[in-house]
mmCIF file of C-alpha atoms in Angstrom:
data_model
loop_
_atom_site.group_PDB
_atom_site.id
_atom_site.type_symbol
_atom_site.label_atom_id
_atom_site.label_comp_id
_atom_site.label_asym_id
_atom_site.label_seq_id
_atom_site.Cartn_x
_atom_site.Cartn_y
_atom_site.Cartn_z
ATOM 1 C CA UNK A 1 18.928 -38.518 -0.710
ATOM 2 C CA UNK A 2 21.021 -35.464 -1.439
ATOM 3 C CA UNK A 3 24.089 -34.176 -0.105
ATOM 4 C CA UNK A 4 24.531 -30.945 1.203
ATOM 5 C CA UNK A 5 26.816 -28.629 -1.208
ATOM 6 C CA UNK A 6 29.546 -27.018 0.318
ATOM 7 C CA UNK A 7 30.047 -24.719 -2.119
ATOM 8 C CA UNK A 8 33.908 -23.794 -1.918
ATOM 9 C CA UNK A 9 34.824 -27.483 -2.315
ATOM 10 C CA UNK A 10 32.329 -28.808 -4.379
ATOM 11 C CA UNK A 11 31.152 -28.892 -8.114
ATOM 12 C CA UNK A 12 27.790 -29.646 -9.516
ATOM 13 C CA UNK A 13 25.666 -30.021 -13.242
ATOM 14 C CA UNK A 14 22.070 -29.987 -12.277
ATOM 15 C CA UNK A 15 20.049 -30.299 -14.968
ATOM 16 C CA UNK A 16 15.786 -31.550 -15.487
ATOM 17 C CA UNK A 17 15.938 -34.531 -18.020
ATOM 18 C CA UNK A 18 12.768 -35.463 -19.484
ATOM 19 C CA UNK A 19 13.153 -39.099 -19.550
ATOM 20 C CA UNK A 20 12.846 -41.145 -16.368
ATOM 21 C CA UNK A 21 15.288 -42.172 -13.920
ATOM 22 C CA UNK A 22 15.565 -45.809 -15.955
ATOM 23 C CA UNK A 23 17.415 -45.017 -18.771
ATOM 24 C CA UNK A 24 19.982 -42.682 -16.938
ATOM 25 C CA UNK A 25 20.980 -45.592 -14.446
ATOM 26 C CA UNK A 26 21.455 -47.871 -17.705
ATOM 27 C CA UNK A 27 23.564 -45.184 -19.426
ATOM 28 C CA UNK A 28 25.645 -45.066 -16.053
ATOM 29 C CA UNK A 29 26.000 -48.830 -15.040
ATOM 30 C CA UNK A 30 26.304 -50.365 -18.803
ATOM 31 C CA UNK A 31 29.715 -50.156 -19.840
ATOM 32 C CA UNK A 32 28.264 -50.725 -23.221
ATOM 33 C CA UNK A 33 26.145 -47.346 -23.126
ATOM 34 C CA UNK A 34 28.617 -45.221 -20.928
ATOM 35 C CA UNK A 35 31.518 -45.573 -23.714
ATOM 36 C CA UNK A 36 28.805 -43.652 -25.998
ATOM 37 C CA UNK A 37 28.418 -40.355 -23.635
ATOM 38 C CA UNK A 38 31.248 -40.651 -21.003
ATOM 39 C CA UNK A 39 33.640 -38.134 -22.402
ATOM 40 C CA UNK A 40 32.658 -35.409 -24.679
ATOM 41 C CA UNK A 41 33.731 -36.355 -28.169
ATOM 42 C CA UNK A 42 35.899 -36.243 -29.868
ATOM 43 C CA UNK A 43 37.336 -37.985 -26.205
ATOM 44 C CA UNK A 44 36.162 -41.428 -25.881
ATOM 45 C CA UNK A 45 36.274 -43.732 -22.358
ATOM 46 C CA UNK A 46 37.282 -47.540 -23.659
ATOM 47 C CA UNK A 47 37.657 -50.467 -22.080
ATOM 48 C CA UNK A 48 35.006 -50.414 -19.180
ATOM 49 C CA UNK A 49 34.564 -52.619 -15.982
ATOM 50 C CA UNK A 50 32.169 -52.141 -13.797
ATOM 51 C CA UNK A 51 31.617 -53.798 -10.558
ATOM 52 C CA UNK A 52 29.231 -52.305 -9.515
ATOM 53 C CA UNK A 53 28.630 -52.794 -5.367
ATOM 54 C CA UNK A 54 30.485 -50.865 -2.431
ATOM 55 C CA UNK A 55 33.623 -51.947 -3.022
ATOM 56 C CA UNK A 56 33.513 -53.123 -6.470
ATOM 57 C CA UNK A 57 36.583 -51.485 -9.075
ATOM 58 C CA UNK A 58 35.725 -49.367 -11.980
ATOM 59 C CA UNK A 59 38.395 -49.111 -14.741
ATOM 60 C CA UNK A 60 38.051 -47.682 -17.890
ATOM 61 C CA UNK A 61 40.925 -46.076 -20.427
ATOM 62 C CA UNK A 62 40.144 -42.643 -21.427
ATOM 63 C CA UNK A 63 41.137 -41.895 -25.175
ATOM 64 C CA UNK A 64 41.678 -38.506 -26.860
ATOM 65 C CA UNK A 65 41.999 -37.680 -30.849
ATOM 66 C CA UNK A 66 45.615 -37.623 -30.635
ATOM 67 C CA UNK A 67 45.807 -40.890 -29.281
ATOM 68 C CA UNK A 68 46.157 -39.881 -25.531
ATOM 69 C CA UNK A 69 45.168 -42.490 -23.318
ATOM 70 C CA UNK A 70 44.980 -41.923 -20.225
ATOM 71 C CA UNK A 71 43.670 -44.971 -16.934
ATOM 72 C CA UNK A 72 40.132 -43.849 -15.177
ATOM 73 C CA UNK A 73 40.131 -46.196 -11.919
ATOM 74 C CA UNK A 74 38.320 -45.808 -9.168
ATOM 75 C CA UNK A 75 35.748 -47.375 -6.475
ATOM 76 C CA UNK A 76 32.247 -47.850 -6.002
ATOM 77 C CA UNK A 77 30.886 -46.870 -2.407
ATOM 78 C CA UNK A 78 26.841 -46.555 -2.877
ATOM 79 C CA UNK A 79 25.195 -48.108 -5.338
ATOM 80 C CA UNK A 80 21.360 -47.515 -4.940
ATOM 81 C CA UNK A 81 19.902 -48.501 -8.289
ATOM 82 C CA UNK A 82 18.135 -46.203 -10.605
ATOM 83 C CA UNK A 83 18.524 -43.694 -7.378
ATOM 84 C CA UNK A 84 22.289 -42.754 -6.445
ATOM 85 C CA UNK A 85 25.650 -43.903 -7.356
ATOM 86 C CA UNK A 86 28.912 -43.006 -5.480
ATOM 87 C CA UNK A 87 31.964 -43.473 -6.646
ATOM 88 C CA UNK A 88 35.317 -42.275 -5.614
ATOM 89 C CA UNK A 89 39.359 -42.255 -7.426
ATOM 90 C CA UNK A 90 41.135 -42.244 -3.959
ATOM 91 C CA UNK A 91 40.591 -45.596 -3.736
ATOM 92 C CA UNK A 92 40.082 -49.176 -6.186
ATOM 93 C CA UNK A 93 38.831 -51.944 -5.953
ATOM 94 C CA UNK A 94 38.291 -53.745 -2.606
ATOM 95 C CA UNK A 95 38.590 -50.302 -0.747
ATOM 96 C CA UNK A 96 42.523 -49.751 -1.108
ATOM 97 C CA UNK A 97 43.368 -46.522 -0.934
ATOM 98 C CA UNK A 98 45.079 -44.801 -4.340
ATOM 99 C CA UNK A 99 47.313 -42.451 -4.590
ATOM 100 C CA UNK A 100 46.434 -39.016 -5.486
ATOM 101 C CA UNK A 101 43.157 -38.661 -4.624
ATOM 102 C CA UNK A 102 41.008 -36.053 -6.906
ATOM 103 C CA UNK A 103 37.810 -36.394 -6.573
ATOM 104 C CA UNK A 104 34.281 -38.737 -5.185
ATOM 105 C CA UNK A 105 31.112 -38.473 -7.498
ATOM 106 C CA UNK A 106 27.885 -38.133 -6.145
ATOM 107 C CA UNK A 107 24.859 -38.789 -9.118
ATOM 108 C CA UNK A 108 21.510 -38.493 -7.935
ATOM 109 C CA UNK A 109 18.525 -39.608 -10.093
ATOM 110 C CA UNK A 110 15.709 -37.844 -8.461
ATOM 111 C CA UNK A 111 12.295 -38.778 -10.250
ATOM 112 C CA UNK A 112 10.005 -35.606 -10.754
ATOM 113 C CA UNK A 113 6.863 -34.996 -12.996
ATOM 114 C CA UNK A 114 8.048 -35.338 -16.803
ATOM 115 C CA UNK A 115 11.637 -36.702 -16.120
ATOM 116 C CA UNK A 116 14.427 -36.608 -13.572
ATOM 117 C CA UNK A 117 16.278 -33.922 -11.538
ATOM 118 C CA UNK A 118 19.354 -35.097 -12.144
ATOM 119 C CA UNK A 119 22.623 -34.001 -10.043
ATOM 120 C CA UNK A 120 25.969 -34.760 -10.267
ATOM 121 C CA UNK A 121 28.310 -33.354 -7.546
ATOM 122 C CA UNK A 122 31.838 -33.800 -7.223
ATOM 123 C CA UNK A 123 33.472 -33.591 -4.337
ATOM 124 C CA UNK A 124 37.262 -32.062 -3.525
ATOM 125 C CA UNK A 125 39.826 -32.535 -0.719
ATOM 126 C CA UNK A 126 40.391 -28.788 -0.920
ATOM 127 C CA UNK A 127 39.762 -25.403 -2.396
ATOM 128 C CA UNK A 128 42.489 -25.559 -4.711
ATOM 129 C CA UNK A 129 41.554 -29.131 -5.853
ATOM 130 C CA UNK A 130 38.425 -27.545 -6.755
ATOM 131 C CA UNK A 131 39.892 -24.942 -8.331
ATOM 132 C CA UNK A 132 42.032 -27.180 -10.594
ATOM 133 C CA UNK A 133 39.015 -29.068 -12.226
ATOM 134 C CA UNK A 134 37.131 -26.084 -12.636
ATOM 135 C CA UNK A 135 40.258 -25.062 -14.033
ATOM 136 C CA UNK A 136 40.041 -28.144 -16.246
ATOM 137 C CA UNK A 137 36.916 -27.747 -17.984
ATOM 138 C CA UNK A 138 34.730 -29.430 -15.276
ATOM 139 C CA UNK A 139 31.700 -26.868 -16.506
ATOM 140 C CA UNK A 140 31.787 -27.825 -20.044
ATOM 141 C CA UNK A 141 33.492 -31.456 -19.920
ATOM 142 C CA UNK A 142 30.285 -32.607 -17.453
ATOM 143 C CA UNK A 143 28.112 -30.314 -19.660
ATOM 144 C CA UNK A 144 28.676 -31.781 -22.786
ATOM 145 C CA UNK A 145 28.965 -35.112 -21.285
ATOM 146 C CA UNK A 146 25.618 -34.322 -19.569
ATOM 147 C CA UNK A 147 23.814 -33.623 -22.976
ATOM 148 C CA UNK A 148 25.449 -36.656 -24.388
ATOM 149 C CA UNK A 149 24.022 -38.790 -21.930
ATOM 150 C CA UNK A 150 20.697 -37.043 -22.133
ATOM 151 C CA UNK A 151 20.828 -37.692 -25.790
ATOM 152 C CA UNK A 152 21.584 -41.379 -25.658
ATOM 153 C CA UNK A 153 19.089 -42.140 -22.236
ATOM 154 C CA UNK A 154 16.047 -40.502 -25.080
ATOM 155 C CA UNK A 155 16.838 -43.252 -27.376
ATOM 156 C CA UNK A 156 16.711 -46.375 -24.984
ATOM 157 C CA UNK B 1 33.285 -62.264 4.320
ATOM 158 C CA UNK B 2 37.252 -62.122 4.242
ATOM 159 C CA UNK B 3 38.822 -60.114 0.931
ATOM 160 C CA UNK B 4 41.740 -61.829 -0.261
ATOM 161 C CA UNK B 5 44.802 -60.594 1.408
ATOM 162 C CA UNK B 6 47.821 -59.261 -0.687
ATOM 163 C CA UNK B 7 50.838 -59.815 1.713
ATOM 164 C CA UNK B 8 52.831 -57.141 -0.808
ATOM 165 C CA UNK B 9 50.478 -54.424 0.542
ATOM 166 C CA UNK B 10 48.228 -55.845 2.722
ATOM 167 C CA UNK B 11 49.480 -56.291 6.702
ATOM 168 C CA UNK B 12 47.484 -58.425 8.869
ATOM 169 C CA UNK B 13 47.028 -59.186 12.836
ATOM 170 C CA UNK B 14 44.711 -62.840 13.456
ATOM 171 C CA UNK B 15 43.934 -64.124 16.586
ATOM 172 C CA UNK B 16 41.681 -66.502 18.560
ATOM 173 C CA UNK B 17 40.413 -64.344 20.966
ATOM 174 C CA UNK B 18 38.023 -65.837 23.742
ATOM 175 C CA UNK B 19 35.033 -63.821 23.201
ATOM 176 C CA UNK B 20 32.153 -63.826 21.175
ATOM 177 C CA UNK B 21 32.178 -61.235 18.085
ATOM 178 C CA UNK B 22 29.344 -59.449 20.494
ATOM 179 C CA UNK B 23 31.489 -57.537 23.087
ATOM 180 C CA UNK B 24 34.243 -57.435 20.281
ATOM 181 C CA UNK B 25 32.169 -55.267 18.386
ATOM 182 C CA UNK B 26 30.980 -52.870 21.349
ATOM 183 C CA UNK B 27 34.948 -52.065 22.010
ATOM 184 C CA UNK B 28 35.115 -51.085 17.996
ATOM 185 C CA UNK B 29 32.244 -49.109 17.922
ATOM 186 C CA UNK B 30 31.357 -47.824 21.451
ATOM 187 C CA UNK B 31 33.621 -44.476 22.320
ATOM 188 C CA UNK B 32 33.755 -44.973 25.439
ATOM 189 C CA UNK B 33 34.669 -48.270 25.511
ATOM 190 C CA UNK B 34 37.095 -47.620 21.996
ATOM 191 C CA UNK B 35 38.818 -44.970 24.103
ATOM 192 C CA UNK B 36 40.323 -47.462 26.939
ATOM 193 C CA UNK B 37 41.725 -49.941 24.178
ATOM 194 C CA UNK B 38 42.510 -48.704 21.005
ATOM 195 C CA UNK B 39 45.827 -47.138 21.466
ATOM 196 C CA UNK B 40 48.561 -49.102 22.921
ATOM 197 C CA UNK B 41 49.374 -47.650 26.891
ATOM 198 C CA UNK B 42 50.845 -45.021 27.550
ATOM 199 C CA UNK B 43 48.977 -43.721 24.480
ATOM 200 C CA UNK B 44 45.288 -43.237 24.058
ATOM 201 C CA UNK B 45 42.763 -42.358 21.853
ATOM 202 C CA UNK B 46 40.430 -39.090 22.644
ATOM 203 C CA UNK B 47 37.751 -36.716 21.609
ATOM 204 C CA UNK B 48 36.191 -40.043 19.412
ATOM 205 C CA UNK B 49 32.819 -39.362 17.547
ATOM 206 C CA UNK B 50 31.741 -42.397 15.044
ATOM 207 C CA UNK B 51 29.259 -42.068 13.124
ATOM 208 C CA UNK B 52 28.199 -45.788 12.403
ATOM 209 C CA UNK B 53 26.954 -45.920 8.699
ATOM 210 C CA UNK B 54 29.000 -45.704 4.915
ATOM 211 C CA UNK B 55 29.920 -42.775 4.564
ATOM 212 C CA UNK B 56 29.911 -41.686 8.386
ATOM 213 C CA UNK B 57 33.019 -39.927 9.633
ATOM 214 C CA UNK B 58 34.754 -41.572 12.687
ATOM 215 C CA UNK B 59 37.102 -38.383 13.988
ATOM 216 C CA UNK B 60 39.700 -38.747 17.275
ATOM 217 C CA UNK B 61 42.830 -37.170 18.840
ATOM 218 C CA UNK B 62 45.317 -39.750 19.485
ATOM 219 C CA UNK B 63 47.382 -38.299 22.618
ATOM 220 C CA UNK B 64 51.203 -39.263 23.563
ATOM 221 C CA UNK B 65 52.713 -39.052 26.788
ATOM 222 C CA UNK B 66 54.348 -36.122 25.695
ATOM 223 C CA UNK B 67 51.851 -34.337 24.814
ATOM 224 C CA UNK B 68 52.026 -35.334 21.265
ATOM 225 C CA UNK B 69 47.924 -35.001 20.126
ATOM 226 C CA UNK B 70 47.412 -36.065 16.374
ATOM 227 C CA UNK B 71 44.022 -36.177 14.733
ATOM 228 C CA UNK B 72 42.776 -39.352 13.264
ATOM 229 C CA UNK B 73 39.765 -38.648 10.672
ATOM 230 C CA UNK B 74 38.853 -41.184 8.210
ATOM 231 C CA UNK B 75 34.905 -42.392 6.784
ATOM 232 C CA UNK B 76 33.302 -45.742 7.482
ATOM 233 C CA UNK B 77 32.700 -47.862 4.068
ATOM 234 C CA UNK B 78 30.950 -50.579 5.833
ATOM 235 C CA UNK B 79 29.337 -51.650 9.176
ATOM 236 C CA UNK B 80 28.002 -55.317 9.480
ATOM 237 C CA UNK B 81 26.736 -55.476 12.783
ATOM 238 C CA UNK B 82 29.425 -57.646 14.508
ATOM 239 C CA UNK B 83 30.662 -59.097 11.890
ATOM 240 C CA UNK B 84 32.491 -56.902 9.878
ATOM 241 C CA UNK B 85 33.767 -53.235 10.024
ATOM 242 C CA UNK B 86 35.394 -51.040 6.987
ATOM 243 C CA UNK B 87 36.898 -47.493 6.996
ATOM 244 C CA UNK B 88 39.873 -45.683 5.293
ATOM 245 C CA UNK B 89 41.611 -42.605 6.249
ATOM 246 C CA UNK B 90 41.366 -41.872 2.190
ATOM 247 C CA UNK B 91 37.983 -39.720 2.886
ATOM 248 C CA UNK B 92 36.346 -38.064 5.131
ATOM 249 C CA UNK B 93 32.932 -38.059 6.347
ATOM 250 C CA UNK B 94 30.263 -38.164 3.325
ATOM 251 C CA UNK B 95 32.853 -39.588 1.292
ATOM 252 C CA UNK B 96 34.987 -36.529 0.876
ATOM 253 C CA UNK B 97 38.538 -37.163 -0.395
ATOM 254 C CA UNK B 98 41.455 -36.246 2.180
ATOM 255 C CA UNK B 99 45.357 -36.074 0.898
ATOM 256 C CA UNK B 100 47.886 -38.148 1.646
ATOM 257 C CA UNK B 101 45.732 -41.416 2.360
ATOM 258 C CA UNK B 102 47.088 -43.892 3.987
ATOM 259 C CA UNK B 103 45.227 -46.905 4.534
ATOM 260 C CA UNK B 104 42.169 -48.716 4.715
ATOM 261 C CA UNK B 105 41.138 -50.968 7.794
ATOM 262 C CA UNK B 106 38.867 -54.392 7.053
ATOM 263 C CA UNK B 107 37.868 -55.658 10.794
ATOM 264 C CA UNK B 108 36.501 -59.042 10.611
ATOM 265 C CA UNK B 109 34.885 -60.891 13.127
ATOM 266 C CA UNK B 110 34.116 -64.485 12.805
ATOM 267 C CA UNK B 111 32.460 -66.344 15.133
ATOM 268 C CA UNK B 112 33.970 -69.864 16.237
ATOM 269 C CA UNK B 113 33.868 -72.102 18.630
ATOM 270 C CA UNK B 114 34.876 -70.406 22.262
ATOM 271 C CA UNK B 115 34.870 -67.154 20.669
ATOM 272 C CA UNK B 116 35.812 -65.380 17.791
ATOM 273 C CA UNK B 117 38.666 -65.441 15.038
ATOM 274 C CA UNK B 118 39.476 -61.654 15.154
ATOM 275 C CA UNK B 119 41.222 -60.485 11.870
ATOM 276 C CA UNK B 120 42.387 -56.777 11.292
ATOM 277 C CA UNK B 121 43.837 -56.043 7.903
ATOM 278 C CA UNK B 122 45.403 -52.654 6.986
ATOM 279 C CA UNK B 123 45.870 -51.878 3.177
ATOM 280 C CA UNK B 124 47.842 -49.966 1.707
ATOM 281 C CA UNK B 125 47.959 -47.962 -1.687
ATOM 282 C CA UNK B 126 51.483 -49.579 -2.305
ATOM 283 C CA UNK B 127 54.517 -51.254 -0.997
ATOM 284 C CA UNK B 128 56.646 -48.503 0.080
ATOM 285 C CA UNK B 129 53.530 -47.170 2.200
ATOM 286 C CA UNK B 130 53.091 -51.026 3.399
ATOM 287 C CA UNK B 131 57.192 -51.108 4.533
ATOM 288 C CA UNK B 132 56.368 -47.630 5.976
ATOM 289 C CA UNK B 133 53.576 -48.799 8.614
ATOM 290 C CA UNK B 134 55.735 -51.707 9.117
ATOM 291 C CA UNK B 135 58.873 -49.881 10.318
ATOM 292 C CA UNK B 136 56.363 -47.348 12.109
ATOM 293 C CA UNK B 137 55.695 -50.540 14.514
ATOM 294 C CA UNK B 138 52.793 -51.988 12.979
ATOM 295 C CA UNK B 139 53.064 -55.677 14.474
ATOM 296 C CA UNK B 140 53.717 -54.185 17.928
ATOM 297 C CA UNK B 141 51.317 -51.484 18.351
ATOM 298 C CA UNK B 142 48.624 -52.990 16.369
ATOM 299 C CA UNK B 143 49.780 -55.841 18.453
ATOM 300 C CA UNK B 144 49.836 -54.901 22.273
ATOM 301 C CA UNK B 145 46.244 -52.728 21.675
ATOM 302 C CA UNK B 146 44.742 -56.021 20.202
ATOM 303 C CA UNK B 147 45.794 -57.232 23.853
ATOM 304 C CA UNK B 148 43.973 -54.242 25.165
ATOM 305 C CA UNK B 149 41.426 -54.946 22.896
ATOM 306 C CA UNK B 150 40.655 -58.920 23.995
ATOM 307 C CA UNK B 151 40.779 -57.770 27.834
ATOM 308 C CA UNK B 152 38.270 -55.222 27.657
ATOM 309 C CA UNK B 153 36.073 -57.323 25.493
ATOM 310 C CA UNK B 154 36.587 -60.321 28.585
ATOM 311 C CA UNK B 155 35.148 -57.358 31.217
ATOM 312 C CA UNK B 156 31.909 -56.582 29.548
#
């Protein structure tokens, strides 16, 4: 189910999360549960819709503590429940394409003894795409976010 | 099976072609047969490797009578066996995002009475990129291979 890594274009959080793969789909598919560990606080995703099916839009407003707000829209292309989502920003809903591309997602939910091996990957046009969300905080945004979501999948 | 067209970004060819979706499909997803229709004469299409599936890469050299030889990469985002075909030249095989997309393409094929209703729809991220593919001789290109298209499909 997994994706080869090309390292000098990729990025990836890999972590073992000792609850099963269940709860981790729910906290990635329920708009209600993903505005609780999306972003790592004090940043906050709002107003989620997920349509979730190859093809199907999500949109969501990002929200920082000084009132930055900033659209998250994207597209569904895999949707294999409680298994593997894909999702990508260069296009929205319906397929069109977007401009600007940044990045696809790749979130695996692999089920092992005591939990998941979970993996999220994202994927780059280029090096220096890559570069730029490393640059960003990818490591510790998608780390944080990652123990957030760990966090919250414990309690449901 | 059709999406909603948006005639701001969307542009569309339709025709009655008097076939059945069957030999339709072959010319879309056969190289060897994709090859002898898909650019309008004196161009042509070379090199083609499809790989049939979401999130296969379909990858060919389209060649002038110049000389001119430009790549065309893009991924397949769905393949319903002769009835409809999606890709976008927004990723790349495995999903990868590419720069400067440029559209998506929806193939439909419907099956009616004496043949098919044929439908290909090109989207686009926005209306300046629409007007672009327009003025780059959309209607007649898209046009004249669709000719090339129906009397290939008539020979096998």
């Amino acid at each position: 189910m997994q994706n080869p890594i090309d390292p000098t274009l990729d990025l990836v959080i890999e972590r073992r999360i000792d609850v099963p793969p269940g709860p981790l789909w729910a906290c990635w598919t329920r708009p209600e549960l993903m505005e609780r560990w999306f972003c790592p606080v004090p940043w906050k995703m709002t107003d989620i819709e997920l349509d979730l099916r190859p093809g199907g839009h999500f949109r969501g407003v990002i929200r920082g503590p000084g009132g930055e707000a900033m659209p998250n829209v994207g597209c569904y292309l895999e949707v294999l429940s409680e298994r593997r989502l894909v999702w990508t920003d260069a296009l929205t809903g319906g397929f069109r394409p977007k401009p600007e591309p940044f990045m696809t997602g790749i979130i695996t939910f692999d089920p092992i003894p005591g939990g998941t091996l979970y993996r999220a990957v994202a994927l780059h046009a280029d090096a220096e795409t890559r570069a730029k969300h490393e640059a960003m905080g990818f490591h510790e945004g998608w780390g944080k976010a990652t123990d957030q979501l760990a966090a919250l999948a414990r309690t449901i």
